[in-house]
Every structure is written in C-alpha cells, then in structure tokens.
XYZ file of C-alpha atoms in Angstrom:
581
model
C 0.000 0.000 0.000
C 1.027 3.646 -0.182
C 2.709 5.228 2.811
C 2.645 8.697 4.313
C 2.761 11.336 3.060
C 1.986 9.797 -0.310
C -0.242 6.958 0.862
C -3.407 7.173 -1.196
C -5.940 4.569 -0.101
C -7.568 2.512 -2.817
C -11.300 2.176 -2.892
C -13.533 -0.842 -3.002
C -16.719 -0.482 -4.973
C -18.946 1.862 -6.890
C -22.475 2.027 -8.250
C -22.826 0.311 -11.594
C -24.104 2.390 -14.491
C -27.890 2.642 -14.604
C -29.490 -0.123 -16.590
C -26.684 -2.613 -16.023
C -27.979 -5.760 -14.394
C -26.545 -9.048 -13.245
C -28.169 -12.377 -13.853
C -30.791 -13.880 -11.573
C -29.201 -15.771 -8.683
C -30.553 -18.079 -6.010
C -27.486 -19.542 -4.304
C -28.222 -20.771 -0.832
C -31.925 -20.124 -0.818
C -35.363 -20.179 -2.392
C -37.305 -17.365 -4.017
C -40.939 -17.461 -2.947
C -43.064 -15.830 -5.627
C -46.729 -15.494 -4.818
C -48.761 -15.215 -8.007
C -52.383 -15.729 -7.059
C -54.922 -16.539 -9.746
C -58.453 -15.207 -9.418
C -61.382 -14.725 -11.758
C -65.103 -14.271 -11.999
C -65.824 -15.567 -15.498
C -66.094 -19.090 -16.848
C -62.541 -18.681 -18.207
C -60.443 -17.523 -15.256
C -57.689 -15.022 -16.133
C -54.490 -14.609 -14.102
C -54.208 -11.405 -12.125
C -50.737 -10.184 -11.167
C -50.139 -9.816 -7.454
C -47.147 -8.806 -5.390
C -43.829 -10.555 -5.879
C -42.460 -11.649 -2.501
C -38.880 -12.764 -1.818
C -37.937 -14.590 1.366
C -34.531 -13.074 2.130
C -34.054 -14.906 5.388
C -33.128 -18.094 3.555
C -30.902 -16.529 0.922
C -27.097 -16.514 0.854
C -25.560 -14.814 3.918
C -22.518 -17.057 4.350
C -19.907 -14.416 3.473
C -21.235 -11.710 5.822
C -19.262 -11.179 9.048
C -21.291 -11.427 12.246
C -24.219 -13.377 10.755
C -24.937 -17.063 11.357
C -27.969 -19.313 10.766
C -30.024 -19.962 13.896
C -32.646 -22.537 13.019
C -35.134 -20.743 10.771
C -33.667 -17.368 11.750
C -30.432 -15.416 11.500
C -28.388 -14.505 14.546
C -26.463 -11.239 14.263
C -23.578 -10.404 16.603
C -21.358 -7.356 16.805
C -18.120 -7.403 14.802
C -16.661 -4.088 16.015
C -15.123 -3.620 12.577
C -13.496 -0.221 12.253
C -11.157 1.377 9.728
C -8.127 2.673 11.582
C -6.378 5.708 10.140
C -2.738 5.574 9.090
C -1.476 7.121 12.328
C -3.478 4.658 14.406
C -6.135 7.194 15.322
C -9.756 7.432 14.350
C -11.695 4.283 13.769
C -14.599 4.842 11.382
C -17.230 2.091 11.807
C -17.323 -0.501 9.027
C -20.507 -2.548 9.607
C -20.803 -5.536 7.269
C -22.892 -5.662 4.099
C -23.944 -8.731 2.144
C -21.548 -8.253 -0.794
C -20.888 -11.715 -2.165
C -24.236 -13.290 -1.381
C -27.711 -12.080 -2.238
C -28.783 -8.606 -3.244
C -31.873 -7.426 -5.127
C -32.706 -5.598 -8.313
C -35.838 -3.476 -8.010
C -36.825 -1.105 -10.804
C -39.796 0.501 -9.065
C -41.648 0.496 -5.771
C -40.643 -2.034 -3.129
C -40.899 -2.838 0.550
C -38.514 -4.580 2.928
C -40.073 -6.034 6.055
C -38.330 -7.621 9.042
C -38.937 -8.773 12.590
C -36.067 -8.261 15.046
C -36.133 -10.141 18.332
C -33.913 -10.713 21.384
C -32.116 -7.397 20.898
C -29.506 -7.152 23.658
C -28.337 -3.627 22.859
C -29.015 -2.402 19.334
C -30.045 -3.840 15.963
C -29.533 -2.269 12.538
C -31.009 -3.050 9.138
C -29.299 -1.059 6.380
C -30.433 -0.854 2.753
C -28.022 0.645 0.200
C -28.331 1.357 -3.492
C -24.705 0.239 -4.047
C -21.969 -1.322 -1.923
C -20.062 1.015 0.370
C -16.629 2.112 -0.831
C -13.939 0.702 1.436
C -10.465 2.255 1.460
C -7.396 1.804 3.631
C -8.419 4.660 5.888
C -12.058 5.472 5.220
C -15.412 4.164 4.062
C -17.685 6.133 1.728
C -21.347 5.645 2.482
C -23.576 5.210 -0.570
C -27.147 6.414 -0.726
C -29.395 4.374 1.516
C -31.282 4.092 4.785
C -30.230 2.708 8.189
C -32.842 1.645 10.761
C -31.452 1.112 14.261
C -33.513 -0.138 17.195
C -32.453 0.592 20.770
C -35.301 -0.406 23.044
C -38.337 1.551 21.858
C -36.170 4.154 20.099
C -35.901 3.809 16.328
C -33.179 5.861 14.663
C -33.700 6.519 10.946
C -30.551 7.657 9.136
C -30.594 8.537 5.442
C -27.588 9.093 3.198
C -28.389 10.647 -0.163
C -25.080 9.856 -1.885
C -23.929 13.468 -2.046
C -20.180 14.183 -1.632
C -18.978 14.401 1.958
C -16.755 17.196 3.202
C -14.950 14.672 5.425
C -15.347 11.107 4.143
C -13.991 9.564 7.352
C -16.757 11.290 9.345
C -19.799 11.182 7.051
C -22.841 13.296 7.862
C -26.231 11.908 6.813
C -28.858 13.933 4.996
C -31.409 12.965 7.682
C -31.016 11.581 11.196
C -34.336 11.191 13.035
C -35.438 9.391 16.203
C -38.977 8.086 16.650
C -40.652 5.976 19.320
C -42.163 2.578 18.494
C -44.822 0.930 20.628
C -43.502 -2.599 20.195
C -39.808 -3.122 19.296
C -40.588 -6.687 18.158
C -43.357 -5.639 15.780
C -42.814 -5.890 12.045
C -40.553 -3.116 10.805
C -40.827 -2.071 7.184
C -39.169 0.278 4.684
C -41.462 1.130 1.788
C -40.733 3.029 -1.389
C -43.743 4.537 -3.154
C -42.908 6.778 -6.062
C -40.711 9.593 -4.790
C -41.435 8.894 -1.129
C -39.965 6.577 1.474
C -41.926 5.481 4.551
C -40.961 3.497 7.626
C -43.654 1.550 9.441
C -43.741 -0.350 12.714
C -46.565 -2.799 13.335
C -48.271 -1.444 10.236
C -48.299 2.171 11.466
C -46.230 4.769 9.651
C -43.677 6.273 12.029
C -41.872 8.532 9.547
C -42.182 9.582 5.900
C -39.581 11.440 3.912
C -38.762 12.322 0.308
C -36.716 9.688 -1.506
C -34.300 12.062 -3.217
C -31.623 10.236 -5.217
C -31.601 7.152 -2.996
C -32.067 3.812 -4.791
C -31.594 5.299 -8.260
C -29.325 2.369 -9.139
C -32.269 -0.070 -9.163
C -30.402 -2.314 -6.732
C -30.788 -3.042 -3.027
C -27.779 -4.152 -0.960
C -28.488 -5.301 2.594
C -26.634 -5.050 5.878
C -27.468 -6.453 9.312
C -25.293 -5.380 12.229
C -25.072 -4.500 15.910
C -22.692 -1.994 17.465
C -22.652 -3.428 20.970
C -24.698 -6.619 21.229
C -26.672 -9.167 19.271
C -30.155 -9.870 17.943
C -32.212 -12.400 16.012
C -33.837 -11.795 12.636
C -36.897 -14.009 12.648
C -38.310 -12.754 9.325
C -36.987 -10.739 6.391
C -38.891 -10.352 3.134
C -38.860 -8.091 0.116
C -41.914 -7.345 -1.976
C -42.818 -5.387 -5.089
C -46.314 -4.540 -6.301
C -47.710 -5.950 -9.524
C -45.972 -4.459 -12.524
C -42.731 -3.614 -10.730
C -39.732 -5.892 -11.101
C -38.056 -7.576 -8.139
C -35.325 -10.194 -8.613
C -32.671 -11.903 -6.535
C -29.119 -11.268 -7.736
C -25.663 -12.554 -6.924
C -22.076 -11.409 -7.495
C -21.385 -10.434 -11.106
C -17.918 -12.001 -10.872
C -19.636 -15.388 -11.062
C -20.280 -14.689 -14.751
C -16.698 -13.680 -15.650
C -14.216 -15.945 -17.467
C -10.504 -15.926 -18.260
C -9.850 -14.298 -21.621
C -7.668 -16.293 -24.055
C -6.080 -12.979 -25.058
C -5.866 -11.467 -21.565
C -2.641 -10.533 -19.800
C -2.363 -13.799 -17.865
C -2.981 -15.909 -20.968
C -0.271 -13.987 -22.827
C 2.143 -14.384 -19.899
C 1.574 -18.141 -19.825
C 2.764 -18.384 -23.433
C 6.026 -16.526 -22.936
C 6.879 -17.660 -19.405
C 4.852 -20.553 -17.986
C 4.201 -20.226 -14.272
C 4.641 -16.451 -14.220
C 1.644 -14.676 -12.695
C 0.129 -11.307 -13.586
C -1.889 -10.066 -10.628
C -3.920 -7.187 -9.256
C -5.049 -5.987 -5.852
C -8.822 -6.231 -5.658
C -11.718 -5.388 -3.365
C -14.832 -7.476 -2.833
C -17.370 -4.708 -3.514
C -16.581 -4.058 -7.196
C -16.093 -7.761 -7.859
C -19.649 -8.274 -6.625
C -21.282 -5.226 -8.189
C -19.332 -3.932 -11.199
C -19.614 -6.193 -14.238
C -16.847 -4.415 -16.173
C -14.458 -4.532 -13.231
C -15.134 -8.235 -12.687
C -14.757 -9.024 -16.382
C -11.473 -7.129 -16.657
C -10.019 -8.689 -13.515
C -10.987 -12.301 -14.139
C -10.267 -11.978 -17.854
C -6.758 -10.575 -17.474
C -5.236 -11.562 -14.165
C -3.990 -14.857 -12.789
C -3.166 -13.676 -9.269
C -5.156 -11.841 -6.616
C -3.986 -9.750 -3.680
C -6.799 -8.887 -1.241
C -6.619 -5.116 -1.005
C -7.866 -4.833 2.580
C -9.759 -8.020 3.437
C -6.757 -9.886 4.905
C -5.285 -7.040 6.932
C -5.393 -7.516 10.722
C -8.084 -4.894 11.347
C -10.356 -6.712 8.868
C -9.689 -10.238 10.143
C -9.679 -9.660 13.910
C -11.512 -6.468 14.898
C -11.730 -7.802 18.469
C -9.159 -9.921 20.255
C -9.965 -13.587 19.754
C -12.881 -12.829 17.406
C -12.243 -13.464 13.709
C -14.192 -12.286 10.686
C -12.852 -14.343 7.782
C -15.999 -14.217 5.669
C -15.078 -11.529 3.125
C -11.530 -12.807 2.664
C -12.984 -16.298 2.173
C -15.264 -14.939 -0.558
C -12.239 -13.579 -2.460
C -10.361 -16.849 -2.050
C -13.371 -18.898 -3.126
C -13.647 -16.806 -6.279
C -9.936 -17.196 -6.945
C -10.133 -20.970 -6.568
C -13.078 -21.191 -8.969
C -11.152 -19.253 -11.646
C -7.682 -20.857 -11.184
C -6.353 -17.575 -9.786
C -3.523 -17.787 -7.263
C -3.692 -15.701 -4.081
C -1.000 -13.611 -2.467
C -1.957 -12.960 1.157
C -1.589 -9.412 2.447
C -0.579 -9.146 5.311
C 0.453 -10.385 8.805
C 2.672 -7.842 10.639
C 1.831 -4.339 9.404
C 1.986 -1.198 11.556
C -0.759 0.779 9.811
C -3.443 -1.899 9.581
C -3.701 -3.124 13.167
C -6.958 -3.060 15.094
C -6.965 -1.029 18.260
C -6.712 -4.067 20.567
C -3.526 -5.224 18.839
C -1.948 -1.778 18.681
C -2.589 -1.248 22.401
C -1.250 -4.550 23.752
C 0.765 -3.785 26.911
C 4.567 -3.951 26.718
C 5.745 -2.162 29.865
C 6.869 -5.210 31.858
C 8.265 -8.638 31.071
C 4.968 -10.136 32.180
C 3.082 -7.770 29.877
C 5.306 -8.696 26.953
C 4.831 -12.423 27.549
C 1.048 -12.050 27.559
C 1.141 -9.817 24.487
C 3.438 -12.253 22.696
C 0.903 -15.019 23.295
C -1.865 -12.826 21.851
C 0.136 -11.920 18.736
C 1.271 -15.476 18.056
C -2.254 -16.762 18.585
C -3.345 -14.311 15.896
C -0.656 -15.566 13.490
C -1.469 -19.223 14.100
C -5.217 -18.720 13.769
C -5.028 -16.699 10.566
C -2.409 -18.775 8.763
C -4.049 -22.051 9.782
C -7.409 -20.793 8.510
C -5.958 -20.014 5.071
C -3.565 -22.970 4.961
C -3.360 -24.543 1.504
C -5.202 -21.637 -0.153
C -2.351 -19.125 -0.436
C 0.525 -19.276 -2.887
C 2.471 -16.602 -1.011
C 2.109 -14.200 1.894
C 3.483 -10.869 3.090
C 4.565 -11.946 6.577
C 6.043 -8.491 7.259
C 4.776 -5.429 5.408
C 6.490 -2.029 5.249
C 8.778 -2.619 8.247
C 10.911 0.515 7.783
C 10.051 4.039 8.841
C 7.621 6.026 6.723
C 10.144 8.747 5.840
C 12.092 6.431 3.536
C 14.660 5.622 6.216
C 16.164 2.276 7.146
C 15.172 1.919 10.813
C 12.454 -0.522 11.806
C 9.223 1.056 12.966
C 8.854 0.481 16.696
C 5.367 -1.005 16.464
C 3.815 -3.500 18.878
C 5.673 -6.393 17.225
C 8.958 -4.570 17.817
C 8.051 -3.634 21.393
C 7.084 -7.220 22.245
C 9.761 -9.245 20.421
C 12.481 -6.698 19.695
C 14.248 -6.003 16.416
C 14.182 -9.704 15.528
C 10.383 -9.798 15.380
C 10.431 -10.754 11.646
C 12.158 -14.002 12.683
C 9.421 -14.761 15.217
C 6.657 -14.023 12.714
C 8.322 -16.036 9.946
C 8.786 -19.077 12.175
C 5.187 -18.916 13.396
C 3.870 -18.681 9.818
C 6.028 -21.618 8.757
C 4.778 -23.740 11.668
C 1.179 -23.052 10.637
C 1.721 -23.455 6.866
C 5.158 -24.700 5.762
C 4.195 -24.535 2.078
C 3.254 -20.859 1.740
C 6.067 -18.733 0.268
C 6.969 -15.902 2.623
C 7.817 -12.341 1.526
C 8.805 -9.062 3.142
C 7.068 -6.250 1.254
C 8.401 -2.680 1.190
C 8.163 0.575 -0.729
C 11.059 2.753 -1.870
C 13.370 -0.239 -2.420
C 12.821 -0.575 -6.175
C 16.140 1.048 -7.094
C 19.604 0.610 -5.570
C 20.146 2.629 -2.415
C 20.181 2.444 1.398
C 16.535 1.346 1.699
C 17.084 -1.507 -0.746
C 20.244 -2.501 1.124
C 18.292 -2.540 4.387
C 15.537 -4.711 2.907
C 18.086 -7.190 1.554
C 19.854 -7.374 4.939
C 16.568 -7.814 6.801
C 15.554 -10.775 4.644
C 18.981 -12.431 4.902
C 19.325 -11.798 8.643
C 15.836 -13.192 9.243
C 16.751 -16.412 7.451
C 20.129 -16.615 9.193
C 18.227 -16.693 12.498
C 15.911 -19.495 11.405
C 13.286 -17.644 9.375
C 11.782 -18.802 6.095
C 11.743 -15.721 3.839
C 11.545 -16.717 0.171
C 11.855 -13.215 -1.212
C 10.906 -9.563 -1.181
C 8.071 -7.520 -2.601
C 9.057 -4.333 -4.441
C 5.988 -2.115 -4.547
C 7.003 0.073 -7.522
C 4.613 2.942 -6.816
C 5.480 5.677 -9.318
C 3.768 8.816 -8.041
C 6.054 11.309 -9.773
C 7.891 10.463 -12.979
C 10.571 13.048 -12.177
C 11.545 11.402 -8.885
C 10.115 7.871 -8.860
C 10.808 6.512 -12.355
C 12.290 3.013 -12.309
C 14.714 2.544 -15.179
C 15.386 -0.797 -16.827
C 19.057 -0.612 -15.789
C 18.262 0.106 -12.121
C 15.633 -2.614 -11.923
C 17.942 -5.106 -13.654
C 20.662 -4.354 -11.107
C 18.136 -4.676 -8.289
C 16.879 -8.052 -9.489
C 20.427 -9.342 -9.927
C 21.348 -8.306 -6.367
C 18.396 -10.141 -4.859
C 18.983 -13.162 -7.093
C 22.643 -13.292 -5.983
C 21.361 -13.328 -2.391
C 19.124 -16.306 -3.190
C 15.935 -14.281 -2.845
C 12.903 -14.125 -5.122
C 11.255 -10.850 -6.087
C 7.643 -9.851 -6.613
C 6.699 -6.579 -8.271
C 3.948 -6.257 -5.730
C 2.005 -2.974 -6.042
C 2.854 -1.259 -9.327
C 0.929 1.836 -10.342
C 2.089 4.813 -12.404
C 0.794 8.385 -12.552
C -0.394 9.808 -15.863
C 0.604 13.358 -14.845
C 3.128 13.448 -17.720
C 0.663 11.959 -20.175
C -0.569 8.467 -20.930
C 2.339 7.657 -23.266
C 4.894 8.263 -20.516
C 2.728 6.273 -18.119
C 2.524 3.371 -20.554
C 6.287 3.395 -21.137
C 7.017 3.131 -17.416
C 4.522 0.289 -16.959
C 6.064 -1.640 -19.880
C 9.628 -1.092 -18.636
C 8.884 -2.576 -15.218
C 7.033 -5.614 -16.542
C 9.492 -6.348 -19.362
C 12.471 -6.123 -17.010
C 10.758 -8.395 -14.495
C 10.006 -10.953 -17.218
C 13.683 -11.166 -18.196
C 14.735 -12.168 -14.661
C 14.143 -15.669 -13.343
C 14.245 -14.196 -9.837
C 11.188 -12.035 -10.577
C 8.325 -14.478 -10.159
C 5.234 -12.280 -10.465
C 3.970 -8.816 -11.339
C 0.977 -7.152 -9.607
C -0.746 -3.807 -10.141
C -2.264 -2.046 -7.143
C -5.783 -1.900 -8.502
C -7.736 -2.534 -11.682
C -9.701 0.539 -12.755
C -9.187 4.268 -12.226
C -12.802 4.743 -11.184
C -11.730 3.196 -7.863
C -8.428 5.091 -7.705
C -9.252 7.616 -4.983
C -7.391 9.224 -2.120
C -7.853 12.122 0.274
C -5.785 15.286 0.075
C -4.418 17.222 3.065
C -7.814 18.852 3.555
C -9.549 15.473 3.686
C -11.253 15.935 0.320
C -11.567 13.104 -2.159
C -9.306 13.220 -5.195
C -9.197 10.797 -8.097
C -5.962 9.303 -9.355
C -5.294 8.033 -12.863
C -2.689 5.362 -12.289
C -4.132 2.048 -13.466
C -4.657 -0.106 -16.552
C -8.353 0.619 -17.033
C -10.214 3.925 -16.873
C -13.974 3.792 -16.343
C -14.132 0.352 -17.937
C -11.896 1.069 -20.948
C -8.277 -0.078 -21.380
C -5.641 2.663 -21.196
C -2.469 2.853 -23.320
C -0.677 1.315 -20.311
C -2.757 -1.843 -20.739
C -1.804 -2.043 -24.405
C 1.848 -1.483 -23.466
C 1.758 -4.472 -21.099
C 0.271 -6.603 -23.852
C 3.128 -5.574 -26.147
C 5.675 -6.362 -23.436
C 4.185 -9.832 -23.018
C 4.297 -10.345 -26.779
C 8.074 -9.934 -26.716
C-alpha cells in the first residue's frame, strides 16, 4: 500500500451504471413468488399480485457477524473499524452482504423484518450500491439505516452526495422516533418519490426519496454496534408491474480471456503470474471490473480483506468471511492468491496496537496474543495461499532504514520478523513468505536494508523466500524506475538467493498516458527477463476506484491504473506488447 505522506488509499466499490444488471441468482436459498390466480368468469384469467422474496433463507454465508439460527439469523457485533494511518480514528465498518444475495428493483418495493432478542441495538441497512472501502475510510452510498435501541428507532438517510470529510460522514437525515412494540414488524417502503418506515403497520416517519435507490439495486446489511439480535423474518416485496429479482455477485459470470494478460504471460513464461489488488465490492457489483479482472489476471492480492483490522476487529474474534469470498472466487477461476498481510503497523486493530509492553509479564502475555493471531489466521488459510506478506512495510515512513517500533517490535524486539516467519512456517510450511516494502525498487540504502533484513531473518531461522518491491510511481521526475536500475536490483536479490515480486505497481499519468505506458512496460518487461522475478501485480484494476484524500480530507481521483472507467488505457496495451516480446 502507499505510505505517508503519499499513501493514497484505494477504494472498493462503486455504483454500476444505470441499466446494467446481473443475472438472476438463487445460491443458498429459495425465491418465494406469490402469483395468485383469481377470476369471476367461466374462463379464469391470471391477475398479477405482489412478488415476494424470502430473504431470510438466501445466501448470507460471506457476511461477518451473521450465522444461521434454526429458521432465523443470529447477528452479533463485529466491532469492525477502519483505523487511520497514524493509528487514530476508527470509522465504523458494519458488514454488508456483498458476495451473497442482493436485489434488483426497478420501481416500488418494501422490505419487512422482525427483530427479536435485541440485547443492545439492531440495525437493518439498505443501500443502493456497496459502500466504498479504502485503507483509511469508508464512503457511504445512498441508503437508509434503521437502528432499534429499546423503543427508540433511529432513521438515518444518506443521499449519496459528496462528503466534506469522508472519514466522518454526515447523513442527509437523522431522526429518532418511538415505536410501541420493538418486536413488531418493521418495514421500509418506497412509493414513487417517497420513502416510509412503518412499525406494526403504522407509519412512524415519511420522507422524500431524493436520489436514494436510483441504481435499481438493493444491498443489505445487518449489524449491531454493541450486542446481538435475532432476525426471525426478512422479506422483500414489489407490487404488480414492478420488477423484483434476486441477484448474486457479477464475478460469477466472468471468465478468463484467451487474449488477456495472464494468458499472454503463460505463453512466454509458464508459471509467471500477472496479478492485481482487488476489493470485494466491485467484484460483486461492477460487471466491467469483474470481467477485466478475471479476464486478465492470474493472481489476486486482497486489497484490505486480509489485513489484521479486517480479520480480527476484536481480540480472539475473527471475521474471515469476506476474505474467504475472495479466495473462493480465486479458486473457482484458477487464480492464485498472495496474502496481504500479517505484521503491518498501519493496519492493526486497536486491541492489537494497544497490547501492553511495559513489563516482562506484559510482553509475555502480548506475545501469546500476537502469536495466537498468526497461528489462527495462517491455519485458517492454509493450503489456499501461494504466497504471503509476513512483514509489510517494516521501515520508517520517511524512507529511512530503521524498523518502525510497532507493537511487534516492542514485544519481540528487532528480531520480530524471525518470530513471525517461524510462526507462519509452523502453521503453513508450504506458503512462500515475503517481506514487502516501498522505496526499495532502485539501488540505495533502503534496498540494502531490505536485503539485509531478509537475509538476517533467514540466518536466524526464518523462512523468507523473497521480497516484494511495490514500484509505486507517483512522480515520474523522482520515482521513475529505469530498466538498468531494476535489472541491477533483481540481480542483487537473485545473488542473495531471494525471489522478487513486483507487488504494487501503479504509475501516474501526470506526464501523459504515453509516458505512463512506457514506465509500466519497462517494469514488466524487465521483471520478465529475470528468473528471480516471479510475479507482477498492479495495485488496482480501474481508475474509477483510484481515490485518495488530500491534506484537507477531500476526495481526489488518481489516474494510475490499466483501465479507466471500464476502458483499457495505453498502459494496458503497453503491457500486452511487453508480453508479446
């Protein structure tokens, strides 16, 4: 990932263009359609009635915090939060059903649920597109959140308008109403340009719809901030004449292209993998994104889904569901997976960052907690990963060569990479281990430090197979990687017996798309010529997800990737030419 001050978090998903639909899907459940036939003549004629979908028995298996409970769903808190780069903040990241069931609805609709056994709070959220998830923030799409706390019902509406501060979004409406019976049926109903919320059949609030649900899709979230609850019923309905259909992830329809980047690479260098960092949201919702990724890439790096704050938001509580969805997709498409990451300063949940280290007793207890995390995570993914960043960005963020004194350092000392590497090897001896770092793409002190760290780790019993060179090119005047420098770099690591991954390549187009394309082609072509360079990965797929925040916290769009709003850029064509020889 990018690091301060240039770290520009990549985004997850985006609303698909209006009119674009995915195919009907019924994985994991049944669609109950009530079409009642009536008539008063000797030749009865069918009369259209409401379409009703039983959502309770649809596919929820990849949603953190949700588990079947007989004929119901049990929802428990996940405490998922997106920690900012400096360890502060902690924007809530409640789960959404991304890789299971969502709905297409081109007109009026209602969603009705019954929530029982609420221990603290219970939220049903309905979005018109998946939230955008970045390294340090989440962008809320248009939608409505209903949260029950006793007899208080909070109704929060986001209208999709740009936020002044994306890490602290402000809704368009935030209302509190009282309900007579918290276990009565709760319903959200769209009728024309209006949205109404009812409890027990009585309207408790009505409001104008605005731009919410313009996409024609409904994405669902169930979550609790502090407790748990049971969903004993959950249905969707549309009146006669309005369409309502169950949908699944659009990536299920995508296939490897015989002329895609990975197919071309297999012809010139069998076993070499062309990869990309991806997020679950666009793979589920954006047909072009899914088609371009599956069609062109043979390796997948989870952008955020395998970072510690995503996998273990609370100590001892693991939320593997979204990472599992990415790995399941990869397995179905013969795509290898590079895991990202184990020890990483900027992506730790608060509990991990704050483990005590003042005394020897504290450090022993904290060491047990950290090693339990490593064992649990690596054992869970054992046999499903080709490679793994066991240590990510260990050096200071100002392009120096000193190790960051994070919790791993404070607990285990400067040899913490040895401890992590050994623990990973014990849990999965077959996964290839890498240390991933930025600013080490060209010869210099930082590259020397990375080489020494890998060799010293192995000399002390570690199992590092190689290094990841991120190859972020933010400024062509200062960051350009020449063929000569990269050749020298690859030779130095090869002489040390280490493999190399080009792990996070992206290139600015600030000097024009031709210069961007030339830099992309130089890095890939040089990597291909070295047997030590075993794979090449871009940090993203499409520029419409290439966003970051400036110093004022405002969203800015980058133009660094191979596709731009669904169309290939000259950089994509340059990679194809490089693979053709």
